[in-house]
mmCIF file of C-alpha atoms and ligand atoms in Angstrom:
data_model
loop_
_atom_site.group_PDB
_atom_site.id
_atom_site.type_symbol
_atom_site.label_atom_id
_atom_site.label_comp_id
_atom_site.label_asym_id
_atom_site.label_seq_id
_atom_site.Cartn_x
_atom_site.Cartn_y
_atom_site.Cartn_z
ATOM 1 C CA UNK A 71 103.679 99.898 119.555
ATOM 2 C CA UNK A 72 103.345 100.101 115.740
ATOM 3 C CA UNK A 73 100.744 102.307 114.137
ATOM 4 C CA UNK A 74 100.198 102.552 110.546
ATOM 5 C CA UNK A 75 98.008 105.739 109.556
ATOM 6 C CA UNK A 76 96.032 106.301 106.417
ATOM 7 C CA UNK A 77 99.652 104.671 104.882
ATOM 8 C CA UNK A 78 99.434 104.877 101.186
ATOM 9 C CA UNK A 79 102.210 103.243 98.847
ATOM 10 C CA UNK A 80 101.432 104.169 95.095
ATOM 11 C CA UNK A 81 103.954 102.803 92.458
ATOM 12 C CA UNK A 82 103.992 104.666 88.929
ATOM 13 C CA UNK A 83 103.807 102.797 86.016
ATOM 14 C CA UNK A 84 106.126 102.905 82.726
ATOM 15 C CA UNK A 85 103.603 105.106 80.314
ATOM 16 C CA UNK A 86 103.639 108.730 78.432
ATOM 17 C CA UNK A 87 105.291 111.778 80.143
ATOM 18 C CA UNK A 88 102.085 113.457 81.088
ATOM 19 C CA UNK A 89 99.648 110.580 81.744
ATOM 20 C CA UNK A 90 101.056 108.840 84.882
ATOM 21 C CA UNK A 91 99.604 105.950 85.435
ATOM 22 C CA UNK A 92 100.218 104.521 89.142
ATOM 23 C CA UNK A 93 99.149 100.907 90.961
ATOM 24 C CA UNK A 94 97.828 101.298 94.398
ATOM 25 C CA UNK A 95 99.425 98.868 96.138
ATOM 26 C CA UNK A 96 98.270 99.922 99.437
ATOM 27 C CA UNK A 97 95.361 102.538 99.965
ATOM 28 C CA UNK A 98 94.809 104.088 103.102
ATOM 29 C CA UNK A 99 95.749 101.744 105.645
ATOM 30 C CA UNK A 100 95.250 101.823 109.430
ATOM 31 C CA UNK A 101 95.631 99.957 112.322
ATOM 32 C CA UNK A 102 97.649 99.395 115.678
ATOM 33 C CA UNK A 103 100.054 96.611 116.928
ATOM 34 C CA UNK A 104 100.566 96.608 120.296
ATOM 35 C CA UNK A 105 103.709 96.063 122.118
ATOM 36 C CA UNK A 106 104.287 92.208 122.392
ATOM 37 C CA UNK A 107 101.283 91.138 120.480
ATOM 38 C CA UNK A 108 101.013 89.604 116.393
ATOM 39 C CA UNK A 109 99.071 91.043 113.848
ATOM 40 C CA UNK A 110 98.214 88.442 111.196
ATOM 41 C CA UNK A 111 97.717 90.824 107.568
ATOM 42 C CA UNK A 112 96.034 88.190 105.306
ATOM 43 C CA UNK A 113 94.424 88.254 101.575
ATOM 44 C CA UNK A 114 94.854 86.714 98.227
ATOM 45 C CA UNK A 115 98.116 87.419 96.261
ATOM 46 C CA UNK A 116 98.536 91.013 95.254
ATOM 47 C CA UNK A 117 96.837 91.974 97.888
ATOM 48 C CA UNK A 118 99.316 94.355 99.300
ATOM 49 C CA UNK A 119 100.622 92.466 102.275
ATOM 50 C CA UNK A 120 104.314 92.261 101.191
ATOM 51 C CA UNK A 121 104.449 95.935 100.193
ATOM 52 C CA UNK A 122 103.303 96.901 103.900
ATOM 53 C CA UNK A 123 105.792 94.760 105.640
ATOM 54 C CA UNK A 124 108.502 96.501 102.935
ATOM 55 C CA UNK A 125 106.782 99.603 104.224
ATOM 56 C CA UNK A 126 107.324 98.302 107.951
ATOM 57 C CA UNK A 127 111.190 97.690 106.945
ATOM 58 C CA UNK A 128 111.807 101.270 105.812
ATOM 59 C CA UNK A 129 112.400 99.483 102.278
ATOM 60 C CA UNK A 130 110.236 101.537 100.609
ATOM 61 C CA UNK A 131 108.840 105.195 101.169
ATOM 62 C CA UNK A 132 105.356 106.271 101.593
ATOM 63 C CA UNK A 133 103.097 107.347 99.449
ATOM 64 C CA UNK A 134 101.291 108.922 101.847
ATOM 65 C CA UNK A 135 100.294 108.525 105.626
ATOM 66 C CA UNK A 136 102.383 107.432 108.511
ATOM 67 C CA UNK A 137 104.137 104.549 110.321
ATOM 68 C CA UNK A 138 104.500 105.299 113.709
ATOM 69 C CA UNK A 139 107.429 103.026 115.763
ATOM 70 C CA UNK A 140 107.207 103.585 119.392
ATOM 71 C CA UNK A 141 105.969 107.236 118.642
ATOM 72 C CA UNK A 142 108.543 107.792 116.233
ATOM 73 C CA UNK A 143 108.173 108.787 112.519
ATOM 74 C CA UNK A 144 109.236 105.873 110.033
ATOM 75 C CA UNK A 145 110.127 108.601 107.961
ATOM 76 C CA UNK A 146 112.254 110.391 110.382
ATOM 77 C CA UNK A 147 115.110 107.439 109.788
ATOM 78 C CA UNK A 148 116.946 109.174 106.640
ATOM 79 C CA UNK A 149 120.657 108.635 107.362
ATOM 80 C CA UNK A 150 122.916 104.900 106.891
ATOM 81 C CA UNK A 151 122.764 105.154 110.747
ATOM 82 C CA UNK A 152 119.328 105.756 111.070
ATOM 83 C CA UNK A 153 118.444 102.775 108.769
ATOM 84 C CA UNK A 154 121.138 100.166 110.391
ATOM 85 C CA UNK A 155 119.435 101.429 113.668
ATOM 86 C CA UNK A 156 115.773 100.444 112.154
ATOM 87 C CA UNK A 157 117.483 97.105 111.106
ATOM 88 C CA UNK A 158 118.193 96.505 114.733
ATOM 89 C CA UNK A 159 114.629 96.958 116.067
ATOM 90 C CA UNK A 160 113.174 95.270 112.990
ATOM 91 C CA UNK A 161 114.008 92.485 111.489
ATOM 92 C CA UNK A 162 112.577 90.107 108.979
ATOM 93 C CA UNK A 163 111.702 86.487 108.336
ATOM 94 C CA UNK A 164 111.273 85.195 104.331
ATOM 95 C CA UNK A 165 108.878 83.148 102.645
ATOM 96 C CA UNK A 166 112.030 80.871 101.209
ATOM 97 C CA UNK A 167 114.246 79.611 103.431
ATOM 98 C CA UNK A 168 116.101 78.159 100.580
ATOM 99 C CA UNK A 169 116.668 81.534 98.900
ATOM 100 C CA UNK A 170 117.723 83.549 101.890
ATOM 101 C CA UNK A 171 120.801 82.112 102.592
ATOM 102 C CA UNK A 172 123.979 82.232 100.646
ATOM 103 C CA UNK A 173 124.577 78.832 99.641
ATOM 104 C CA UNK A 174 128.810 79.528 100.075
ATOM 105 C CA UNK A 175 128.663 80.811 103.648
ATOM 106 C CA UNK A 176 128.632 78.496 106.846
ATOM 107 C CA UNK A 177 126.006 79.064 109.390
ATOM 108 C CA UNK A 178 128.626 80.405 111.721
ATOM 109 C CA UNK A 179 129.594 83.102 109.671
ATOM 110 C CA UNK A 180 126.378 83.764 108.509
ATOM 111 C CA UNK A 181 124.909 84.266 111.846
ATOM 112 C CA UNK A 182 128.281 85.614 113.229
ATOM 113 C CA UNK A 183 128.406 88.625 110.525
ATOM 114 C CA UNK A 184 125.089 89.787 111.302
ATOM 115 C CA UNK A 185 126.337 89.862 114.779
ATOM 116 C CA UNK A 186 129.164 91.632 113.923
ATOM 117 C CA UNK A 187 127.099 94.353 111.390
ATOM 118 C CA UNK A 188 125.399 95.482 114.488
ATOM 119 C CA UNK A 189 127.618 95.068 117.296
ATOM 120 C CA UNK A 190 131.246 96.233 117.314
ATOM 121 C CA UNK A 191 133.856 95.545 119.369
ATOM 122 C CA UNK A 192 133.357 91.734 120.201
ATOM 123 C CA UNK A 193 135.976 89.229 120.127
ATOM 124 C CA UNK A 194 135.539 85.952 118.061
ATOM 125 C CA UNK A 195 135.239 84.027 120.945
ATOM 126 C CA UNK A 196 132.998 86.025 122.377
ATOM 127 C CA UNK A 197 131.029 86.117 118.613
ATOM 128 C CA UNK A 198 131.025 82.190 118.663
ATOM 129 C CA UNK A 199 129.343 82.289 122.122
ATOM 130 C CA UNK A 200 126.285 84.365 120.676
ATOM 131 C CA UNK A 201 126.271 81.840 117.499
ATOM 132 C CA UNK A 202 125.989 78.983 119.611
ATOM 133 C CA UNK A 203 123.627 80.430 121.971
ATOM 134 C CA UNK A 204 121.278 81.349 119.008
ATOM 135 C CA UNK A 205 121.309 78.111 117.200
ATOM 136 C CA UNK A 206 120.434 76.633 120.967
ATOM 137 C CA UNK A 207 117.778 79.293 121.533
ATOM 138 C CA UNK A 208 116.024 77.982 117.811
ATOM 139 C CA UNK A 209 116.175 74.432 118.588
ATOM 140 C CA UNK A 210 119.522 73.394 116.863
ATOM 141 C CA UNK A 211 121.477 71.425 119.034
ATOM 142 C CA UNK A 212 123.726 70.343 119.454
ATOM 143 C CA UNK A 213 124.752 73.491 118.136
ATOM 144 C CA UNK A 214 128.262 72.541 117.187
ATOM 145 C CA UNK A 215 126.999 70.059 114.669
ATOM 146 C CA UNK A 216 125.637 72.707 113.031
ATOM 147 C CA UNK A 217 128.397 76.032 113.324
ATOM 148 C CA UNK A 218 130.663 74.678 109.880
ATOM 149 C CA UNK A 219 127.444 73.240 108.045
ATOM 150 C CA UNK A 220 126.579 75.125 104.584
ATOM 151 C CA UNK A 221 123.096 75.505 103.817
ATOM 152 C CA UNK A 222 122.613 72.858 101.255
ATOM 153 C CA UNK A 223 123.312 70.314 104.358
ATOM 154 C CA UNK A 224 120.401 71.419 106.024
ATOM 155 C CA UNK A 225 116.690 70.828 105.593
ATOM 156 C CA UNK A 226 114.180 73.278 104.837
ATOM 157 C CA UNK A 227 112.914 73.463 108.163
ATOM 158 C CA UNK A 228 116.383 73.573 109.594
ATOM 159 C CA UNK A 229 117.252 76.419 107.623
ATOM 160 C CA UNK A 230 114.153 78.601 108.887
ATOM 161 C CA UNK A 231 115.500 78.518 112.216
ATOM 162 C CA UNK A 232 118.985 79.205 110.834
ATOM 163 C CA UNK A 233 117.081 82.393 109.192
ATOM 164 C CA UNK A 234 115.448 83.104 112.786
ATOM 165 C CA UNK A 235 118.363 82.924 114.241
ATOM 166 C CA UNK A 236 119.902 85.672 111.952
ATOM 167 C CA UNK A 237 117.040 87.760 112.407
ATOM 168 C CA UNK A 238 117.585 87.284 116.363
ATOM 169 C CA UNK A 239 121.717 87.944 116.255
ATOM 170 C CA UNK A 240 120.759 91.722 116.698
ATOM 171 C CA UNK A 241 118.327 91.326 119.398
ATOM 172 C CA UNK A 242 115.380 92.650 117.589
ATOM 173 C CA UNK A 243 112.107 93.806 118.997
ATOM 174 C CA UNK A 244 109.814 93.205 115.888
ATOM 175 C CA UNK A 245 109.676 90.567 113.625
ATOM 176 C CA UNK A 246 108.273 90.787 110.272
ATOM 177 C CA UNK A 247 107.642 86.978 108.771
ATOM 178 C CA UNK A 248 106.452 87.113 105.499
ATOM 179 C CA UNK A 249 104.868 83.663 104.923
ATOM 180 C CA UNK A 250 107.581 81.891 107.026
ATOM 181 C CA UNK A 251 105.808 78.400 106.266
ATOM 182 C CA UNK A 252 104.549 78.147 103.186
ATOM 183 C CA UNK A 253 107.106 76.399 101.727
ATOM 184 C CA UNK A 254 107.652 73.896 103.995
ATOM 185 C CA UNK A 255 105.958 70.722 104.771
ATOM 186 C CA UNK A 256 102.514 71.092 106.920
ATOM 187 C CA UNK A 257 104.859 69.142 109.836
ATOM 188 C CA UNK A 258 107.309 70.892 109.602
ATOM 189 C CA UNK A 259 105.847 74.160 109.149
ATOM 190 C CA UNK A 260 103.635 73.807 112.512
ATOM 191 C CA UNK A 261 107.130 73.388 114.108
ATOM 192 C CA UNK A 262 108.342 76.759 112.697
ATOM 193 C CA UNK A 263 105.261 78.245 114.438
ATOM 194 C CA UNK A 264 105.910 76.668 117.757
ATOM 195 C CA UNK A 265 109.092 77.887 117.406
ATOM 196 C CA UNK A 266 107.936 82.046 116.567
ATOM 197 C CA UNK A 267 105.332 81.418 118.808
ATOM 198 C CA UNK A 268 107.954 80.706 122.189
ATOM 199 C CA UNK A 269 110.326 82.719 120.906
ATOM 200 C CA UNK A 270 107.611 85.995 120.730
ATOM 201 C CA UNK A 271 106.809 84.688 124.705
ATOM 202 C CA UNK A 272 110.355 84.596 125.788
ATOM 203 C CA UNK A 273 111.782 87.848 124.034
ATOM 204 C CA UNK A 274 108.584 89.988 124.491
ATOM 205 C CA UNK A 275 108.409 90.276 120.309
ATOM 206 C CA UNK A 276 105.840 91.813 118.454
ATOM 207 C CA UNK A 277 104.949 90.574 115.258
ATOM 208 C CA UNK A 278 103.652 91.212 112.104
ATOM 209 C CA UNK A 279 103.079 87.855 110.169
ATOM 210 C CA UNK A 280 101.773 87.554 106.817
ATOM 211 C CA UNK A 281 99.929 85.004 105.785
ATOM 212 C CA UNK A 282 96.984 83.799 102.990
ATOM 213 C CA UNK A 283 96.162 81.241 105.324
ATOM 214 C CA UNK A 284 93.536 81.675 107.894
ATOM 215 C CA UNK A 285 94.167 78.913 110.287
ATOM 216 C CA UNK A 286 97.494 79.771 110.855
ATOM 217 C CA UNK A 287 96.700 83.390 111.333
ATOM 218 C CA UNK A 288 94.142 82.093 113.908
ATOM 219 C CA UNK A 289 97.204 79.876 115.985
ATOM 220 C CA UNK A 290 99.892 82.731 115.543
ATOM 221 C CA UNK A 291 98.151 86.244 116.040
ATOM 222 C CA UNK A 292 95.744 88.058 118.617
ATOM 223 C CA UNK A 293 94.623 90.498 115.951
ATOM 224 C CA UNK A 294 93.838 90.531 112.419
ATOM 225 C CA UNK A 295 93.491 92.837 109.244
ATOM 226 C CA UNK A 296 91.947 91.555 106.209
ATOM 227 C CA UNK A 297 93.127 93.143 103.155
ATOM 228 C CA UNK A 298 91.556 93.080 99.711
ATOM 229 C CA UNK A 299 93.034 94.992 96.525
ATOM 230 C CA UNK A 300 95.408 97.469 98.691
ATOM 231 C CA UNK A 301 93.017 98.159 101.266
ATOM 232 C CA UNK A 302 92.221 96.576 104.993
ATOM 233 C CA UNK A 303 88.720 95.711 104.685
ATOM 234 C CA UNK A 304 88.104 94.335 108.484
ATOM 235 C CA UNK A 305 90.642 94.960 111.517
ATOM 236 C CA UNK A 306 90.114 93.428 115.279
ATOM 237 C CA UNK A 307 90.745 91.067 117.325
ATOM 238 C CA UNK A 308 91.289 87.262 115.828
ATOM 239 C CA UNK A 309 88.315 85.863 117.530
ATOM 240 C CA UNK A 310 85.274 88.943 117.100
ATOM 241 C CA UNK A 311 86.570 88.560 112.847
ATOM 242 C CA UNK A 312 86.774 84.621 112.844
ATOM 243 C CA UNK A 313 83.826 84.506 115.374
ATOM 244 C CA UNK A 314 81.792 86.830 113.082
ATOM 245 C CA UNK A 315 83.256 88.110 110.181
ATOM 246 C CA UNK A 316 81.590 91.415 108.754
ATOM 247 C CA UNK A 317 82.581 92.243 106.040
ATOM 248 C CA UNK A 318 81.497 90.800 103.007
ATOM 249 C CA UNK A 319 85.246 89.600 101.531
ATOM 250 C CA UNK A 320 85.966 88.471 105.472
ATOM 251 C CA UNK A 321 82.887 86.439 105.103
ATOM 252 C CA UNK A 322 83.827 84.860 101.553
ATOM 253 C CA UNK A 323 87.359 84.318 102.954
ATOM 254 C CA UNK A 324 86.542 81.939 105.641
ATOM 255 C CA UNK A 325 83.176 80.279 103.794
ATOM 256 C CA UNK A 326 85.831 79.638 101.665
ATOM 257 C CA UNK A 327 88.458 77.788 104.132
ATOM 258 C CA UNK A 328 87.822 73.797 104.339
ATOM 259 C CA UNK A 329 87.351 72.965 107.613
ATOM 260 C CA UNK A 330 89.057 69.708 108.205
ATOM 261 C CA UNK A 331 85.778 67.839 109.800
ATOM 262 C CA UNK A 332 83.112 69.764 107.773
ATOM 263 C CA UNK A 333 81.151 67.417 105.890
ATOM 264 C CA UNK A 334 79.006 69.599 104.236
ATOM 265 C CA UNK A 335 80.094 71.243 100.684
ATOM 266 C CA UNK A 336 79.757 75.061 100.890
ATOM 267 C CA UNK A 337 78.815 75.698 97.384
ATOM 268 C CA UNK A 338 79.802 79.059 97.110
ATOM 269 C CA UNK A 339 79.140 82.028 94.433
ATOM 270 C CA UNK A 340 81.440 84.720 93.808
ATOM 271 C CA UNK A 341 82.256 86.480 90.533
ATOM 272 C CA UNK A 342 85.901 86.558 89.874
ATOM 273 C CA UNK A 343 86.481 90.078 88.882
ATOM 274 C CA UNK A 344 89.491 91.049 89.649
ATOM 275 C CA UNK A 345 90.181 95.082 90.583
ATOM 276 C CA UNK A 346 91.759 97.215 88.804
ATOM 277 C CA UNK A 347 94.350 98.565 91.241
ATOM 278 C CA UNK A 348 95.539 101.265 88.572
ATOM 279 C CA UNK A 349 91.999 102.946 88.345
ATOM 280 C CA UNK A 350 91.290 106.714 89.376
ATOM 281 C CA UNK A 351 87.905 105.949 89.972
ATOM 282 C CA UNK A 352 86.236 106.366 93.226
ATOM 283 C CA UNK A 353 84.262 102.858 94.189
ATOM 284 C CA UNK A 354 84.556 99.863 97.355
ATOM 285 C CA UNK A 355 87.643 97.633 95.025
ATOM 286 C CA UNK A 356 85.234 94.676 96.540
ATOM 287 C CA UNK A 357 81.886 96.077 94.748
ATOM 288 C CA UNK A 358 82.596 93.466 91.720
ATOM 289 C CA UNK A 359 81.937 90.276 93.589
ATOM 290 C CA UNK A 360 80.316 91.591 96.402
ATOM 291 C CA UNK A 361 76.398 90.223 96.559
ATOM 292 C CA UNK A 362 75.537 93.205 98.293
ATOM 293 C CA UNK A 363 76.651 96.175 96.678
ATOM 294 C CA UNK A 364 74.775 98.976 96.412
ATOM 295 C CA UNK A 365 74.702 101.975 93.874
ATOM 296 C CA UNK A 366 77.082 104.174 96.181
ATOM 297 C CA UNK A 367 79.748 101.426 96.435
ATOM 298 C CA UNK A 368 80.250 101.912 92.485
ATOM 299 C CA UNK A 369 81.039 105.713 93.012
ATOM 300 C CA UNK A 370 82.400 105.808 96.463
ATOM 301 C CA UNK A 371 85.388 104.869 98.332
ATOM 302 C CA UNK A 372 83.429 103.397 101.853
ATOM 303 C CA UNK A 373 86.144 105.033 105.037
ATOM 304 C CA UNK A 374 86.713 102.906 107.763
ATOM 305 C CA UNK A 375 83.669 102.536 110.766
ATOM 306 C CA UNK A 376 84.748 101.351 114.198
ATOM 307 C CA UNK A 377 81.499 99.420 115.147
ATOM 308 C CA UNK A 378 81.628 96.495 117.780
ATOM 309 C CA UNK A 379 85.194 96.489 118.803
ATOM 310 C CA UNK A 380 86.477 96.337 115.346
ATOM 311 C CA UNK A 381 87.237 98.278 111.946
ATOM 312 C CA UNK A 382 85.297 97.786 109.063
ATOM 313 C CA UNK A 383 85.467 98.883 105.618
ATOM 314 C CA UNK A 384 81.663 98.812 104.237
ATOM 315 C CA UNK A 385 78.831 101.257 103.776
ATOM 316 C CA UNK A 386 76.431 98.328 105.106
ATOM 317 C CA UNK A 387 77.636 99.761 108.850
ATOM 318 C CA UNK A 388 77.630 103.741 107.737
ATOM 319 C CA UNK A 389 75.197 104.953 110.545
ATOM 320 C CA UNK A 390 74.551 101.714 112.161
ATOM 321 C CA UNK A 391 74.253 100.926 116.437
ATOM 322 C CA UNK A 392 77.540 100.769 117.350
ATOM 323 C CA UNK A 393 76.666 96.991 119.427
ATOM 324 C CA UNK A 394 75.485 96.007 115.501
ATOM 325 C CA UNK A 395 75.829 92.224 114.728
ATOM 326 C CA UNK A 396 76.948 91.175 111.429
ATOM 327 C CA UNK A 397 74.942 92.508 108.329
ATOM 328 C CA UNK A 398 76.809 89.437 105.938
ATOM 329 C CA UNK A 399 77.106 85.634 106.637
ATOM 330 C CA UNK A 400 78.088 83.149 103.912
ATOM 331 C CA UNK A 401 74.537 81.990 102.873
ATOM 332 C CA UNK A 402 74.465 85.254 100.481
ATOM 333 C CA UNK A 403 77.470 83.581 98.894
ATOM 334 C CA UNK A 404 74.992 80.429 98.121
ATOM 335 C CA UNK A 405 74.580 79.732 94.366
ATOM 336 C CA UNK A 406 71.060 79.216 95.179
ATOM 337 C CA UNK A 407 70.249 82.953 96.821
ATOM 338 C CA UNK A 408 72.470 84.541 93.681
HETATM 339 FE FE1 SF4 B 205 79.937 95.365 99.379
HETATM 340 FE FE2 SF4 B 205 79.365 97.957 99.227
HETATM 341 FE FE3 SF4 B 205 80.350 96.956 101.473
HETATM 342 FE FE4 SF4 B 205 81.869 97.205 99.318
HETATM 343 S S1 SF4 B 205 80.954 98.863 100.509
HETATM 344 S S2 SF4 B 205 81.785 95.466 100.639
HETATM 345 S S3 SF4 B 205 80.438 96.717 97.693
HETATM 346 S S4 SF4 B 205 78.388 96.467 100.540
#
């Protein structure tokens, strides 16, 4: 199980000597992933999704907070031993297939040296063995077609499961994928997700996949946690938020999503203000476009309210029945109602 507790990352900004400046990149996160399950973390770009599955990787420290791993401290893995051992449990999947692979290397000994990183004492026979069985286990087969093959040969689907299969050459137990698909065709990509999908069944993986796109957070994860400006707005299960979104960004997010047979044009209102992620003041970061902001979400930070099997981020719920349905739906979004 992976928690993540009141996690803060912070990042200082070049600026004078004794006015630092810093951008909250993430700001007080929490939530759970449960052994063997997939947490979907989607927003809009900037959001603060890649900096907490850097955060996940031990790539960067925290700010403040804590990321719990199977009960154990994130930050209690100081040493080059404790970090290769964190590589073995975690391990993660890139947005561009075509960047992550060194374009001189051959699949086999791209696969077999991450073998070899994290395993010692294996013959080369015995390293070609675990090659071939990964490239079988991700759907490229027959795998000796594909052992002397340099990137460039390959498609770009191809080479995400050459990626997932060096992510899987030291038996992880979490996956990170960071927008495995959205470089890739739409067929293509829905092929990648079958694949994460069986893989997660057969290996007993849990996930954390980041995505900006709703419907395949809905077809990869059981939970969710929406995240606007450095913060996770709404956190539960993937059908109580799509089923009923309540929080007021949730509810823009999917008014906003075409749905492929809706005929009707959601004609939707929503100031573009963007937050300023470097500012000391107290407020909700949403309280710009949000239609119902009050006077305290300009001078307060809301905390987070666990209300009908979820987490919210709003003062609409502070004090409310904890069976409460949904205070926000996307008619308030309406150009007419604004
Ligand atoms: Fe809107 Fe206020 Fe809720 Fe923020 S706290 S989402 S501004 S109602």
């Amino acid at each position: 199980m992976i928690e993540f507790k009141h996690v803060k990352k912070f990042f200082q900004l070049p600026g004078k000597m004794f006015e630092k400046k810093y951008l909250k990149a993430v700001n007080d996160v929490s939530f759970v992933i449960e052994q063997g399950t997939t947490l979907a973390v989607v927003g809009e770009s900037g959001c603060g999704k890649t900096t907490l599955a850097k955060l996940l990787m031990g790539l960067y420290d925290l700010t403040e907070g804590e990321v719990l791993i199977d009960g154990a401290n994130l930050s209690s893995y100081k040493t080059v031993q404790d970090k290769k051992k964190l590589r073995s449990k975690i391990q993660m999947i890139f947005q561009d297939p075509f960047g992550s692979l060194n374009p001189a290397h051959t699949i086999k000994s791209m696969i077999g040296r991450s073998i070899t990183l994290h395993k010692s004492g294996l013959s080369p026979s015995q390293v070609t063995e675990k090659v071939i069985e990964l490239l079988e286990l991700v759907g490229l087969t027959p795998a000796k077609d594909f052992m002397e093959k340099h990137p460039s040969q390959l498609s770009g689907g191809q080479r995400q499961r050459i990626v997932i299969a060096r992510a899987l050459a030291v038996d992880p137990s979490i996956i990170v994928a960071d927008e495995p698909t959205s470089m890739l065709d739409v067929s293509i990509g829905i092929d990648i997700m079958n694949l994460l999908l069986e893989l997660k069944e057969k290996k007993g993986l849990t996930m954390l996949y980041i995505t900006h796109n709703l419907a395949s957070a809905r077809y990869m994860a059981d939970h969710i946690a929406v995240m606007y400006a450095g913060n996770c707005v709404e956190y539960g299960t993937i059908d109580d938020i799509i089923g009923e979104p309540y929080h007021p960004y949730t509810v823009l997010l999917l008014g906003s999503t075409p749905e492929p047979f809706r005929k009707e044009r959601v004609d939707i209102y929503a100031p573009e203000e963007l937050p300023d992620l470097t500012s000391t003041k107290e407020c909700c970061m949403f309280a710009g476009r949000c239609p119902r902001a009050m006077e305290k979400c300009m001078n307060q930070q809301p905390d987070n309210i666990h209300i009908a099997g979820r987490q919210v981020k709003c003062f609409l719920y502070e004090g409310a029945d904890k069976e409460v349905k949904s205070l926000c739906n996307i008619s308030m979004y309406r150009r007419e109602n604004i």
